[in-house]
Coordinates of N, CA and C in Angstrom, one line a residue:
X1 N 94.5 75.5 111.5 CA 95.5 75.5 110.4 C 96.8 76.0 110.8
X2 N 97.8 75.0 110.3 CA 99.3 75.6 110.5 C 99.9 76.1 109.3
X3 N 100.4 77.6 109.4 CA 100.8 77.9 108.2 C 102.1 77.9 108.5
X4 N 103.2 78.0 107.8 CA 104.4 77.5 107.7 C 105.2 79.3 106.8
X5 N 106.4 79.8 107.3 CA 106.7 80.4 106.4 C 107.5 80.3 105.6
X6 N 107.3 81.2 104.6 CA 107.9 80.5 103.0 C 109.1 81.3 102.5
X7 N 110.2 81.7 102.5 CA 111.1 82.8 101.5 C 110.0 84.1 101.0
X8 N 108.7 83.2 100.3 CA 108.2 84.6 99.8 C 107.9 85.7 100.8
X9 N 107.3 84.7 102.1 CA 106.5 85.5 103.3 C 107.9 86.5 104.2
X10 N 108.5 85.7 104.3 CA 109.9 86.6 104.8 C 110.3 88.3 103.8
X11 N 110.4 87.7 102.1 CA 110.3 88.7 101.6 C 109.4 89.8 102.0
X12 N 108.1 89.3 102.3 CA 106.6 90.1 102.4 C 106.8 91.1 103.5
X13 N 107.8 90.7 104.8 CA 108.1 91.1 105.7 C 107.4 90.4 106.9
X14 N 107.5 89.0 107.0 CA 106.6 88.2 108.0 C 108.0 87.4 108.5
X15 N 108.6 87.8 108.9 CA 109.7 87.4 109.6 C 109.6 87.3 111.3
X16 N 110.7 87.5 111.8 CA 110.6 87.2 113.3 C 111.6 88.2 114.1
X17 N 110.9 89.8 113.5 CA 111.7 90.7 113.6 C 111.9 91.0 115.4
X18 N 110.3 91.1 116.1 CA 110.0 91.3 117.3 C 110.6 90.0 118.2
X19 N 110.6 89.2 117.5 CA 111.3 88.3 118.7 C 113.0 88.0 118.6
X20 N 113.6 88.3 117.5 CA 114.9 88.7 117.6 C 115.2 90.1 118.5
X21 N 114.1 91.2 118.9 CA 114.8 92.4 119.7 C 114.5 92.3 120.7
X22 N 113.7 91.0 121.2 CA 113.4 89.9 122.7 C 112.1 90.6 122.6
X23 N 111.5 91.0 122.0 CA 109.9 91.2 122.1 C 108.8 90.4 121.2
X24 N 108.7 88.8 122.8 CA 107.8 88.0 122.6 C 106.4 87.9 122.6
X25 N 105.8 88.8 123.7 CA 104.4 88.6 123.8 C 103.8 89.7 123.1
X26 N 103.9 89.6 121.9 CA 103.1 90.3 120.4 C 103.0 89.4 119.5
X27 N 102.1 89.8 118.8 CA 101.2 89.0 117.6 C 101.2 90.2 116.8
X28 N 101.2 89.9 115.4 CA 100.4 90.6 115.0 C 99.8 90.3 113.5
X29 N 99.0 91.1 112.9 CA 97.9 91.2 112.0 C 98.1 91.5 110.6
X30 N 97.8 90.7 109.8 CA 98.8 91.4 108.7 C 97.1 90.6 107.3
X31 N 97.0 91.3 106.0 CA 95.7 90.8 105.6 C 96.4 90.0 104.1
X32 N 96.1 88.7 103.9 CA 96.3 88.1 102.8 C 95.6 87.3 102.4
X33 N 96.0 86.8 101.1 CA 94.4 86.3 100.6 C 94.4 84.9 100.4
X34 N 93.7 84.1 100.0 CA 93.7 82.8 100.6 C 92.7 82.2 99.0
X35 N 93.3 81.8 98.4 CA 92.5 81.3 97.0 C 91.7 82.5 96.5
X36 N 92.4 83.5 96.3 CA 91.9 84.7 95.3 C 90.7 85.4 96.5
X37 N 90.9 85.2 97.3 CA 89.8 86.1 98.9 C 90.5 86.6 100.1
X38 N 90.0 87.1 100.0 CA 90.5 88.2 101.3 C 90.9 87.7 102.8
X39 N 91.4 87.3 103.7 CA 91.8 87.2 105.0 C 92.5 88.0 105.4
X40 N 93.0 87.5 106.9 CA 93.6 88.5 107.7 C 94.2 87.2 109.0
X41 N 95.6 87.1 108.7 CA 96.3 85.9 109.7 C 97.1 86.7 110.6
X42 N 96.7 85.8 111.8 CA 97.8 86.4 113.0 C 99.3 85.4 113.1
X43 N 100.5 86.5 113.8 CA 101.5 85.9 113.5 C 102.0 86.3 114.4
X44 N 102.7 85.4 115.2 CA 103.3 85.2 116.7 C 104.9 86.3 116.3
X45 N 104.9 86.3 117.9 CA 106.6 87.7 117.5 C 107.3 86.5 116.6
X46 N 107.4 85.2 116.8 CA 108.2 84.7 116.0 C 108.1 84.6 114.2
X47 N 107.0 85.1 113.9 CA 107.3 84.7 112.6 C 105.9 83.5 112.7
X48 N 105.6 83.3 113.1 CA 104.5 81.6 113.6 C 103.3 82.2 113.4
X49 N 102.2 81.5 111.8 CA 101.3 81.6 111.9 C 100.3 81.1 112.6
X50 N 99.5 82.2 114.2 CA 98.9 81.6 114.7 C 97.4 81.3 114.5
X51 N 97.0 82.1 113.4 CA 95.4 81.2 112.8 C 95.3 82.4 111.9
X52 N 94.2 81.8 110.7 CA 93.5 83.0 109.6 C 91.9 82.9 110.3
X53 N 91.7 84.0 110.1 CA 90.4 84.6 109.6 C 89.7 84.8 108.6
X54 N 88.5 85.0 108.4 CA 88.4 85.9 107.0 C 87.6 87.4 107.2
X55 N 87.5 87.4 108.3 CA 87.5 89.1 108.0 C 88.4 90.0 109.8
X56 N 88.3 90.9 109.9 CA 89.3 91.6 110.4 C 88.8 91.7 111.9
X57 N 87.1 91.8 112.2 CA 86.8 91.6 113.2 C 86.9 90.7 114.4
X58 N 86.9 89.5 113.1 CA 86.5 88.1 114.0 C 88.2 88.1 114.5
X59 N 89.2 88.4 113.7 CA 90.7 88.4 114.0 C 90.5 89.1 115.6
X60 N 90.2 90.1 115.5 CA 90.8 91.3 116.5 C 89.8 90.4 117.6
X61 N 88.7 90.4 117.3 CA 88.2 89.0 118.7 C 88.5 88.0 119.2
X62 N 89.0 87.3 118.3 CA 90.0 86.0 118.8 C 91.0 86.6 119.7
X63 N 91.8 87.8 119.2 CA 93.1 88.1 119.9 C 92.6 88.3 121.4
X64 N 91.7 88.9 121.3 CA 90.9 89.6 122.9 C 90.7 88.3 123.8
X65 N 89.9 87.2 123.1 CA 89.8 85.8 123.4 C 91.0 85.3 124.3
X66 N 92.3 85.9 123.4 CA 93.6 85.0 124.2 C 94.5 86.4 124.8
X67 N 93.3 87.0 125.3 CA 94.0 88.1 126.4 C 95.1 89.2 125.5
X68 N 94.9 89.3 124.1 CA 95.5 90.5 123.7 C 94.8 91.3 123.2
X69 N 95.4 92.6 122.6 CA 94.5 93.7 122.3 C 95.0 94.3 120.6
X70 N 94.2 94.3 119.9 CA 94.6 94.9 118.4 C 94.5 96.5 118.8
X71 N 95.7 96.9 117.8 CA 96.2 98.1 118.0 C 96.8 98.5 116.8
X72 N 96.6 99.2 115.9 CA 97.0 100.0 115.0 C 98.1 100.5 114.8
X73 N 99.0 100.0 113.8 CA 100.5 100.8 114.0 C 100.8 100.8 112.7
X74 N 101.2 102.4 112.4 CA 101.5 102.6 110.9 C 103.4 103.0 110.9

């Protein structure tokens, strides 16, 4: 699936903050819902959604799959 971003998602803070400060090779994790249910979509430093999930594990596995690492940042 290609998701596309929208004004609202930018408002949400799904922008392409990391790759404006030249920091491309991050992804990250963010959890939204998808017809009233729970997921969790990864989003390239650009702002690029790169696939959904629906729960947090299988996310953080895929990433591992394409040689990155989920990491916690508050």
């Amino acid at each position: 699936m290609t998701a596309r971003r929208t004004e609202d998602d930018v408002a949400d803070g799904f922008d392409d903050r990391f790759a404006r400060h030249g920091i491309l090779e991050v992804a990250y994790l963010r959890s939204v819902e998808i017809d009233g249910l729970p997921a969790y979509a990864v989003y390239a430093a650009d702002g690029t959604c790169l696939w959904l999930d629906t729960d947090r594990a299988s996310a953080g596995a895929t990433l591992q799959e394409h040689g990155m690492e989920l990491v916690s940042v508050h």
